[in-house]
Amino acid sequence: MSYDRAITVFSPDGHLFQVDYAQEAVKKGSTAVGVRGKNVVVLGVEKKSVAKLQDDRTVRKICSLDNHVFMAFAGLTADARIIVNRARVECQSHRLTVEDPATVEYITRYISSIKQRYTQSNGRRPFGISSLIVGFDFDGTPHLYQTDPSGTYHAWKANAIGRSAKTVREFLEKNYKEEDMESDTDTIKLAIRALLEVVQSGGKNIELAIMKRDESMKILVQEEIEEYVTAIETEKEKAEKQKKKT
Amino acid sequence: MALLDVCGISDWVKEDGFNAERASVDKVNHFNFAAQTPELAVPVGVDPAEFLRPLVDSEEGVNGVKINLEHGTTTLAFKFQHGVMVAVDSRASAGSYVSTQMFKKVIEINPFLLGTMSGSAADCVYWERVLAKECRIYKLRNKERISVSAASKLLANMVVNYRGMGLSMGTMICGWDKKGPGLYYVDDNGLRLCGNMFSTGSGNTYAYGVMDSGYRYDLSVPEAYDLAQRAIFHATHRDAYSGGTVNMYHMRETGWIKVSQEDVGDLYHRFYSEKK
């Protein structure tokens, strides 16, 4: 008997197959990486190459939810649009009711609640996106959270979602250094290096957004990304030369 | 509806958005901060505000019946350099009958939040207890205490749903949160004001007079205790609907403490003997 038709049916070994399949849909999406530094938070996504006649400014995978929170996603873009809309409304609703900006954890919890509700009602399918939500709370603490289609969320120091997420995460685990996070440049470089592992043709296919404490989100222009990429490549060459010498 | 259809109105009358069936996935659950869940059942088919207005506002009432809610109290709160002082009287009256001289007009919501009550005792007690429940739930969900501005906003949002339906409540929400000392005045119309000094109730004018003449931001702690106590005492002395004891609280960075509870009779003798 097939247990994967209806969302509300558990399989004998405890799986909700529709949720598992939603995770598969996420794995097909383009990679997104997030890094939480001490004074800056960074989100980078792999930009899919666009058709010649397409205006590539309309393809935005990093969306701001409020002045102090923004997110990137991997998976079905249309599903993400719905989540982003609801999250934006909830951020404003929180400001109205509570007179304070929502904490990053609050808005992550809200998004996860929406996703979970859709795994437990009939006639609806789960959202096919995982998201990385970053920002600063109004007391200045930086946060990075990841949500997935089942509705769970966790806090991370650095993480990746989407295609080749495993490779990128392994790279981050190997190269994440606590003391590097003090420097904004090193944090940004870590995110770019992680993405360069899996995107083809380098800096052209990377879109990066950063937010420093008490500043609004900034999407880096192509030239700035190229600067970082050149710096990274020079450092790599230097490291290779060092290795050869010893 | 059948009647609407027969009259041909249903073509241009829109379905009431609130009654439309919303799928359970879309019903917001615990993120609406009690703003939309109606706590009290309101009679269907009758607009409570319209129903109440002739009974309360007009001269002759309805068929000679008039509802006249009598309430008396004096409460005050002010911010100063060492936190927030809160002082209240303790008389509960029903017209000219004194129900009790020992009514608690300060509700201790949590160790960092206090709410005062004036107006209808029942309304104040009920709504401030609902507020205490919401504050507790907020703390459990968000792992940190609710801010004073959020708590006062919740209360204002809750009562604004019942505007015009006869609630009578004037309260001051005082506390200490991440932003420092906080003091808000909230009343039954949904009015919410942030300020440094408030006094509510039938004796508020007397209390304002004393407070205004002695208030400075840089009062010392004993001076502030004295000022708050005197202000309530003088209000109870002249206002017939205030009296009993003066309950005084001090909201500090480490939470509130109950400073004193003194009978106004004793205070009278103390102040009178000082004058000599």
Coordinates of C-alpha atoms in Angstrom, one line a residue:
Chain A
M1 CA 0.0 0.0 0.0
S2 CA 1.4 3.3 -0.9
Y3 CA 1.9 5.7 2.0
D4 CA 3.1 8.6 0.0
R5 CA -0.1 9.8 -1.5
A6 CA -1.8 11.7 1.3
I7 CA 0.2 14.1 3.4
T8 CA -1.6 13.1 6.6
V9 CA -0.8 9.4 6.5
F10 CA 2.3 8.1 8.4
S11 CA 4.1 5.1 6.8
P12 CA 4.7 2.0 9.0
D13 CA 8.3 3.1 9.7
G14 CA 7.3 6.5 10.8
H15 CA 7.9 8.6 7.7
L16 CA 5.7 11.3 6.3
F17 CA 6.7 10.6 2.7
Q18 CA 5.3 13.9 1.3
V19 CA 7.6 15.8 3.6
D20 CA 10.6 13.6 2.6
Y21 CA 9.8 14.3 -1.1
A22 CA 9.5 18.0 -0.3
Q23 CA 13.1 17.8 1.0
E24 CA 14.1 16.2 -2.3
A25 CA 12.6 19.2 -4.1
V26 CA 14.7 21.4 -2.0
K27 CA 17.8 19.5 -2.9
K28 CA 17.1 20.4 -6.6
G29 CA 17.2 24.1 -5.9
S30 CA 20.2 26.3 -6.3
T31 CA 22.6 26.5 -3.4
A32 CA 22.4 29.1 -0.7
V33 CA 24.9 29.6 2.0
G34 CA 24.7 31.6 5.2
V35 CA 27.4 32.7 7.7
R36 CA 26.9 34.4 11.0
G37 CA 29.8 36.7 12.0
K38 CA 30.2 38.7 15.1
N39 CA 29.2 42.0 13.5
V40 CA 28.0 41.0 10.1
V41 CA 25.6 38.3 8.7
V42 CA 26.1 37.1 5.2
L43 CA 23.8 35.2 2.8
G44 CA 25.0 34.0 -0.6
V45 CA 23.1 32.3 -3.4
E46 CA 24.1 30.6 -6.6
K47 CA 22.7 32.6 -9.4
K48 CA 21.3 30.4 -12.1
S49 CA 22.3 31.5 -15.6
V50 CA 19.4 33.4 -17.2
A51 CA 18.2 33.2 -20.8
K52 CA 19.5 35.9 -23.1
L53 CA 16.3 37.8 -23.3
Q54 CA 15.5 37.5 -19.6
D55 CA 16.0 40.5 -17.3
D56 CA 18.1 39.0 -14.6
R57 CA 17.2 41.7 -12.1
T58 CA 13.8 40.1 -11.6
V59 CA 15.4 36.9 -10.3
R60 CA 16.0 37.7 -6.6
K61 CA 16.5 34.8 -4.3
I62 CA 17.4 36.9 -1.3
C63 CA 14.5 38.8 0.2
S64 CA 14.3 41.2 3.1
L65 CA 11.6 40.5 5.6
D66 CA 12.1 43.7 7.6
N67 CA 14.8 46.3 8.2
H68 CA 16.8 43.9 10.4
V69 CA 16.0 40.4 8.9
F70 CA 16.4 38.9 5.5
M71 CA 16.3 35.4 4.1
A72 CA 17.4 33.2 1.2
F73 CA 15.7 30.0 0.2
A74 CA 16.3 26.8 -1.9
G75 CA 13.5 25.0 -3.6
L76 CA 10.3 26.0 -5.3
T77 CA 10.4 29.8 -5.9
A78 CA 6.6 30.1 -6.0
D79 CA 6.3 28.5 -2.5
A80 CA 8.9 30.8 -1.2
R81 CA 7.1 33.9 -2.4
I82 CA 4.1 32.9 -0.3
I83 CA 6.2 32.4 2.8
V84 CA 8.0 35.6 2.3
N85 CA 4.8 37.6 1.9
R86 CA 3.3 36.1 5.1
A87 CA 6.5 36.7 7.0
R88 CA 6.6 40.3 5.9
V89 CA 3.1 40.9 7.1
E90 CA 3.8 39.2 10.4
C91 CA 6.9 41.3 11.0
Q92 CA 4.8 44.5 10.6
S93 CA 2.0 43.0 12.7
H94 CA 4.5 42.3 15.5
R95 CA 5.8 45.8 15.3
L96 CA 2.2 47.1 15.6
T97 CA 1.1 44.9 18.5
V98 CA 4.3 44.7 20.5
E99 CA 6.0 48.0 19.5
D100 CA 9.3 46.3 19.0
P101 CA 10.8 44.7 15.9
A102 CA 10.4 40.9 15.8
T103 CA 13.4 38.9 16.9
V104 CA 14.9 36.7 14.2
E105 CA 13.9 33.7 16.3
Y106 CA 10.3 34.9 16.4
I107 CA 9.9 35.2 12.7
T108 CA 11.7 31.9 12.1
R109 CA 9.3 30.3 14.5
Y110 CA 6.4 31.9 12.6
I111 CA 7.6 30.6 9.3
S112 CA 8.2 27.2 10.7
S113 CA 4.7 27.2 12.2
I114 CA 3.2 27.9 8.7
K115 CA 5.2 25.1 7.2
Q116 CA 4.2 22.6 9.9
R117 CA 0.6 23.4 9.6
Y118 CA 0.7 22.5 5.9
T119 CA 2.2 19.1 6.8
Q120 CA -0.8 18.3 9.0
S121 CA -3.8 19.1 7.0
N122 CA -5.5 17.3 4.1
G123 CA -5.8 18.6 0.6
R124 CA -2.6 20.6 0.9
R125 CA 1.1 19.7 0.3
P126 CA 4.1 20.9 2.3
F127 CA 6.0 23.9 1.2
G128 CA 8.9 22.8 -1.0
I129 CA 11.5 25.2 0.4
S130 CA 14.2 25.4 3.0
S131 CA 15.2 28.8 4.1
L132 CA 18.1 30.5 5.7
I133 CA 17.0 33.5 7.9
V134 CA 19.6 35.9 9.2
G135 CA 19.5 39.2 11.0
F136 CA 20.2 41.1 14.2
D137 CA 17.8 41.3 17.1
F138 CA 17.2 44.8 18.4
D139 CA 19.7 44.2 21.3
G140 CA 22.4 43.6 18.7
T141 CA 22.8 39.8 18.7
P142 CA 23.3 38.2 15.3
H143 CA 21.4 35.1 14.3
L144 CA 21.3 32.5 11.5
Y145 CA 18.4 30.0 11.4
Q146 CA 17.6 27.3 8.9
T147 CA 14.0 26.0 8.4
D148 CA 13.0 23.0 6.3
P149 CA 9.7 21.7 4.8
S150 CA 8.8 19.7 7.9
G151 CA 8.6 22.8 9.9
T152 CA 11.6 22.4 12.2
Y153 CA 14.2 25.1 12.7
H154 CA 17.6 25.3 14.1
A155 CA 20.2 28.0 14.8
W156 CA 23.5 27.7 13.0
K157 CA 26.9 29.4 12.9
A158 CA 27.1 28.7 9.2
N159 CA 25.1 26.5 6.9
A160 CA 24.1 25.7 3.3
I161 CA 21.0 24.5 1.6
G162 CA 20.0 23.3 -1.8
R163 CA 22.0 21.5 -4.4
S164 CA 25.5 20.3 -3.2
A165 CA 24.6 21.5 0.3
K166 CA 26.5 18.6 1.8
T167 CA 29.8 19.6 0.0
V168 CA 29.4 23.2 1.1
R169 CA 28.6 22.3 4.6
E170 CA 31.7 20.1 4.9
F171 CA 33.8 22.9 3.5
L172 CA 32.3 25.3 6.1
E173 CA 33.0 22.8 8.9
K174 CA 36.6 22.5 7.8
N175 CA 37.2 26.2 7.3
Y176 CA 35.0 28.0 9.9
K177 CA 37.2 29.6 12.5
E178 CA 35.7 31.4 15.5
E179 CA 38.3 34.1 15.5
D180 CA 37.8 34.9 11.8
M181 CA 34.2 35.8 12.6
E182 CA 35.5 39.0 14.4
S183 CA 36.5 40.4 11.0
D184 CA 33.7 41.4 8.6
T185 CA 35.9 40.7 5.5
D186 CA 36.8 37.2 6.7
T187 CA 33.2 36.4 7.3
I188 CA 32.2 37.5 3.8
K189 CA 35.2 35.7 2.3
L190 CA 34.2 32.5 4.0
A191 CA 30.7 32.6 2.4
I192 CA 32.1 33.4 -1.0
R193 CA 34.8 30.6 -0.7
A194 CA 32.1 28.2 0.2
L195 CA 30.0 29.1 -2.8
L196 CA 32.9 29.0 -5.1
E197 CA 33.3 25.3 -4.3
V198 CA 30.1 24.5 -6.1
V199 CA 29.2 27.2 -8.6
Q200 CA 30.6 27.1 -12.1
S201 CA 32.5 30.0 -13.6
G202 CA 33.2 31.8 -10.3
G203 CA 32.1 35.2 -9.2
K204 CA 29.7 35.9 -12.0
N205 CA 27.2 33.3 -10.7
I206 CA 27.2 34.5 -7.1
E207 CA 24.7 36.9 -5.5
L208 CA 25.6 38.1 -2.0
A209 CA 23.8 40.1 0.6
I210 CA 25.3 41.3 3.9
M211 CA 24.0 43.2 6.9
K212 CA 26.1 44.9 9.5
R213 CA 24.7 45.6 13.0
D214 CA 22.4 48.7 12.9
E215 CA 22.6 49.0 9.1
S216 CA 20.2 47.8 6.5
M217 CA 20.8 44.9 4.1
K218 CA 23.2 45.5 1.3
I219 CA 23.3 43.5 -1.9
L220 CA 26.8 43.5 -3.2
V221 CA 27.3 44.6 -6.8
Q222 CA 29.2 42.4 -9.2
E223 CA 32.4 44.5 -8.9
E224 CA 32.6 44.1 -5.1
I225 CA 32.1 40.4 -5.4
E226 CA 34.9 40.2 -8.1
E227 CA 37.2 42.1 -5.6
Y228 CA 36.6 39.5 -3.0
V229 CA 37.1 36.6 -5.5
T230 CA 40.4 38.0 -6.7
A231 CA 41.6 38.5 -3.1
I232 CA 40.6 34.9 -2.3
E233 CA 42.4 33.6 -5.4
T234 CA 45.6 35.5 -4.5
E235 CA 45.4 34.0 -0.9
K236 CA 45.0 30.6 -2.4
E237 CA 48.0 30.9 -4.6
K238 CA 50.0 32.2 -1.7
A239 CA 49.0 29.2 0.4
E240 CA 49.9 26.8 -2.5
K241 CA 53.3 28.4 -2.8
Q242 CA 53.9 28.1 1.0
K243 CA 53.0 24.4 0.8
K244 CA 55.4 23.8 -2.1
K245 CA 58.2 25.5 -0.2
T246 CA 57.9 23.5 3.0
Chain B
M1 CA -29.3 33.9 3.1
A2 CA -32.8 33.2 1.7
L3 CA -34.4 36.5 2.6
L4 CA -31.5 38.4 1.1
D5 CA -31.8 36.4 -2.1
V6 CA -35.6 37.1 -2.3
C7 CA -35.1 40.8 -1.9
G8 CA -32.4 40.8 -4.5
I9 CA -29.9 42.4 -2.2
S10 CA -27.4 39.6 -2.1
D11 CA -26.2 40.7 -5.5
W12 CA -24.5 43.7 -4.1
V13 CA -24.2 43.0 -0.4
K14 CA -20.8 41.4 0.3
E15 CA -20.5 38.4 2.5
D16 CA -19.2 39.5 5.9
G17 CA -15.5 38.7 5.7
F18 CA -15.3 37.7 9.3
N19 CA -17.9 35.0 9.0
A20 CA -16.5 33.4 5.9
E21 CA -15.2 30.0 6.7
R22 CA -11.5 30.0 6.9
A23 CA -9.6 26.7 6.5
S24 CA -8.0 25.6 9.7
V25 CA -4.5 26.0 8.2
D26 CA -5.2 29.7 7.7
K27 CA -6.5 30.4 11.2
V28 CA -3.8 32.2 13.0
N29 CA -3.1 30.5 16.3
H30 CA -0.7 31.8 18.9
F31 CA 0.8 34.7 17.0
N32 CA -2.0 37.2 17.4
F33 CA -1.3 38.2 21.0
A34 CA -4.9 37.9 22.1
A35 CA -5.9 40.8 19.8
Q36 CA -8.4 38.8 17.9
T37 CA -9.7 36.2 20.2
P38 CA -12.8 37.7 21.9
E39 CA -12.6 37.0 25.5
L40 CA -16.2 37.8 26.3
A41 CA -19.3 36.7 24.5
V42 CA -21.1 39.7 23.1
P43 CA -24.8 39.3 22.3
V44 CA -25.6 38.5 18.7
G45 CA -27.9 40.7 16.7
V46 CA -27.6 43.7 19.0
D47 CA -24.9 46.4 18.8
P48 CA -23.9 46.6 22.4
A49 CA -22.6 50.2 22.1
E50 CA -25.9 51.4 20.5
F51 CA -27.9 49.5 23.1
L52 CA -26.0 51.0 26.0
R53 CA -25.8 54.6 24.9
P54 CA -29.3 55.8 25.8
L55 CA -29.1 54.1 29.1
V56 CA -25.9 55.8 30.1
D57 CA -25.6 59.0 28.3
S58 CA -29.0 60.5 28.0
E59 CA -30.7 62.5 30.8
E60 CA -33.8 60.4 31.3
G61 CA -32.4 57.0 30.4
V62 CA -34.8 54.4 28.8
N63 CA -38.2 54.2 30.4
G64 CA -36.8 56.1 33.3
V65 CA -34.0 53.6 33.9
K66 CA -30.5 54.9 33.9
I67 CA -27.3 53.0 34.5
N68 CA -25.0 55.2 36.5
L69 CA -21.7 53.5 37.3
E70 CA -20.1 55.2 40.3
H71 CA -16.5 54.7 40.8
G72 CA -14.0 56.3 43.2
T73 CA -10.3 55.8 43.6
T74 CA -7.0 57.6 43.6
T75 CA -4.0 56.0 42.0
L76 CA -0.7 57.5 40.9
A77 CA 2.6 56.6 39.4
F78 CA 5.7 58.6 38.4
K79 CA 9.1 57.9 37.0
F80 CA 12.2 59.3 38.6
Q81 CA 15.9 58.6 38.6
H82 CA 15.7 55.5 40.7
G83 CA 12.8 53.8 38.9
V84 CA 9.0 54.1 39.1
M85 CA 6.9 54.9 42.2
V86 CA 3.4 53.5 42.4
A87 CA 0.9 54.5 45.1
V88 CA -2.8 53.7 45.4
D89 CA -5.6 54.0 47.9
S90 CA -7.7 51.0 48.9
R91 CA -11.3 52.0 49.1
A92 CA -13.9 50.3 47.0
S93 CA -17.2 52.1 47.0
A94 CA -20.6 51.5 45.5
G95 CA -22.2 54.9 45.3
S96 CA -22.0 56.3 48.9
Y97 CA -21.6 52.9 50.4
V98 CA -18.1 51.8 51.2
S99 CA -17.7 48.2 50.3
T100 CA -14.3 47.7 51.7
Q101 CA -11.3 49.7 52.9
M102 CA -8.8 47.0 52.0
F103 CA -9.1 46.5 48.3
K104 CA -5.9 45.6 46.4
K105 CA -5.7 48.1 43.5
V106 CA -2.3 47.0 42.3
I107 CA -2.0 43.7 40.5
E108 CA 1.4 42.1 40.5
I109 CA 1.7 40.8 37.0
N110 CA 5.2 39.5 37.4
P111 CA 8.3 40.5 39.4
F112 CA 9.0 43.3 36.9
L113 CA 5.4 44.4 36.0
L114 CA 2.7 46.1 38.0
G115 CA -0.7 47.3 37.0
T116 CA -2.9 49.7 38.9
M117 CA -6.7 49.7 38.8
S118 CA -9.3 52.5 38.8
G119 CA -12.8 52.6 37.6
S120 CA -15.0 49.6 37.7
A121 CA -13.3 47.1 40.0
A122 CA -14.6 44.1 38.2
D123 CA -13.4 45.3 34.8
C124 CA -10.0 46.1 36.1
V125 CA -9.5 42.9 37.9
Y126 CA -10.7 40.8 35.0
W127 CA -8.7 42.4 32.2
E128 CA -5.5 42.7 34.2
R129 CA -5.7 39.1 35.0
V130 CA -6.1 38.3 31.3
L131 CA -3.1 40.5 30.7
A132 CA -1.1 38.6 33.3
K133 CA -2.0 35.4 31.5
E134 CA -0.8 36.8 28.2
C135 CA 2.4 38.1 29.7
R136 CA 3.1 34.6 31.1
I137 CA 2.4 33.0 27.8
Y138 CA 4.7 35.5 26.1
K139 CA 7.5 34.7 28.4
L140 CA 7.1 30.9 27.8
R141 CA 7.0 31.3 24.0
N142 CA 9.8 33.9 23.6
K143 CA 12.0 32.9 26.6
E144 CA 12.2 36.5 27.7
R145 CA 10.0 38.8 29.7
I146 CA 7.6 40.9 27.9
S147 CA 8.5 44.6 27.6
V148 CA 6.3 47.3 29.3
S149 CA 5.3 48.8 26.0
A150 CA 4.2 45.4 24.6
A151 CA 2.2 44.6 27.8
S152 CA 0.4 47.9 27.8
K153 CA -0.2 47.6 24.0
L154 CA -1.8 44.1 24.6
L155 CA -4.1 45.5 27.2
A156 CA -5.1 48.4 25.0
N157 CA -5.8 46.1 22.1
M158 CA -7.9 43.8 24.2
V159 CA -10.2 46.5 25.5
V160 CA -10.5 48.4 22.3
N161 CA -12.6 45.6 20.9
Y162 CA -15.2 46.4 23.6
R163 CA -15.2 50.2 23.1
G164 CA -18.5 51.8 23.9
M165 CA -19.9 48.7 25.5
G166 CA -19.7 50.0 29.0
L167 CA -16.2 49.0 30.2
S168 CA -14.7 51.4 32.8
M169 CA -11.0 51.0 33.4
G170 CA -8.1 53.4 33.9
T171 CA -4.9 51.6 34.6
M172 CA -1.2 52.3 34.7
I173 CA 1.2 49.6 33.6
C174 CA 4.6 50.1 35.2
G175 CA 7.7 48.0 34.9
W176 CA 11.3 47.7 34.2
D177 CA 12.5 46.1 31.0
K178 CA 15.5 46.2 28.6
K179 CA 14.7 49.8 27.8
G180 CA 14.7 50.9 31.4
P181 CA 11.8 52.0 33.6
G182 CA 8.5 52.1 31.7
L183 CA 5.2 53.7 32.6
Y184 CA 2.0 53.7 30.4
Y185 CA -1.5 54.8 31.0
V186 CA -4.2 52.6 29.4
D187 CA -8.0 53.2 29.6
D188 CA -11.2 51.6 28.5
N189 CA -11.3 53.6 25.3
G190 CA -8.1 51.9 24.2
L191 CA -6.1 55.1 24.8
R192 CA -2.5 54.4 25.6
L193 CA -0.1 57.1 26.7
C194 CA 3.6 56.9 27.6
G195 CA 4.6 59.4 30.2
N196 CA 6.5 60.3 33.3
M197 CA 3.6 60.9 35.7
F198 CA 0.0 59.9 35.8
S199 CA -2.8 59.9 38.3
T200 CA -6.2 58.4 37.8
G201 CA -9.5 58.2 39.6
S202 CA -11.9 60.6 41.3
G203 CA -9.2 61.9 43.5
N204 CA -6.6 62.4 40.8
T205 CA -6.8 66.2 40.7
Y206 CA -5.8 66.3 44.4
A207 CA -3.0 63.9 43.8
Y208 CA -1.7 65.9 40.8
G209 CA -1.6 69.0 42.8
V210 CA 0.6 67.5 45.5
M211 CA 2.8 65.6 43.0
D212 CA 3.3 68.6 40.7
S213 CA 4.4 70.8 43.6
G214 CA 7.0 68.3 44.9
Y215 CA 8.1 66.4 41.8
R216 CA 11.7 66.5 40.5
Y217 CA 13.3 63.8 38.3
D218 CA 16.3 63.7 40.7
L219 CA 14.3 62.9 43.8
S220 CA 16.1 60.6 46.3
V221 CA 14.4 57.3 47.2
P222 CA 13.1 58.5 50.6
E223 CA 11.9 61.8 49.1
A224 CA 10.0 59.9 46.4
Y225 CA 8.4 57.6 48.9
D226 CA 7.3 60.6 50.9
L227 CA 5.9 62.5 47.9
A228 CA 3.9 59.5 46.6
Q229 CA 2.5 58.8 50.0
R230 CA 1.5 62.4 50.6
A231 CA -0.1 62.8 47.3
I232 CA -2.4 59.8 47.9
F233 CA -3.1 60.9 51.5
H234 CA -4.2 64.3 50.5
A235 CA -6.5 62.9 47.8
T236 CA -8.1 60.5 50.3
H237 CA -8.5 63.4 52.8
R238 CA -10.6 65.5 50.4
D239 CA -12.1 62.9 48.0
A240 CA -15.0 61.1 49.6
Y241 CA -14.5 58.1 47.4
S242 CA -10.9 57.4 48.2
G243 CA -9.6 56.2 51.5
G244 CA -8.5 53.2 53.5
T245 CA -4.8 52.6 53.3
V246 CA -2.0 53.9 51.0
N247 CA -0.3 51.0 49.3
M248 CA 3.1 52.0 47.9
Y249 CA 5.4 50.1 45.5
H250 CA 8.8 50.9 44.1
M251 CA 9.8 49.5 40.7
R252 CA 13.5 49.1 40.6
E253 CA 16.0 47.5 38.1
T254 CA 15.9 44.3 40.2
G255 CA 12.1 44.2 40.2
W256 CA 9.4 45.8 42.4
I257 CA 9.2 46.0 46.2
K258 CA 6.2 46.8 48.3
V259 CA 7.3 49.8 50.3
S260 CA 4.5 50.2 52.7
Q261 CA 0.9 49.9 53.5
E262 CA -0.3 52.6 55.9
D263 CA -3.7 53.6 57.1
V264 CA -4.6 57.1 56.1
G265 CA -5.7 57.8 59.7
D266 CA -2.2 57.1 60.9
L267 CA -0.8 59.2 58.1
Y268 CA -3.0 62.1 59.1
H269 CA -1.7 62.1 62.6
R270 CA 1.9 61.8 61.4
F271 CA 1.6 64.7 59.0
Y272 CA -0.4 66.8 61.4
S273 CA 2.2 66.4 64.2
E274 CA 5.0 67.3 61.7
K275 CA 3.3 70.6 61.1
K276 CA 3.6 71.6 64.7

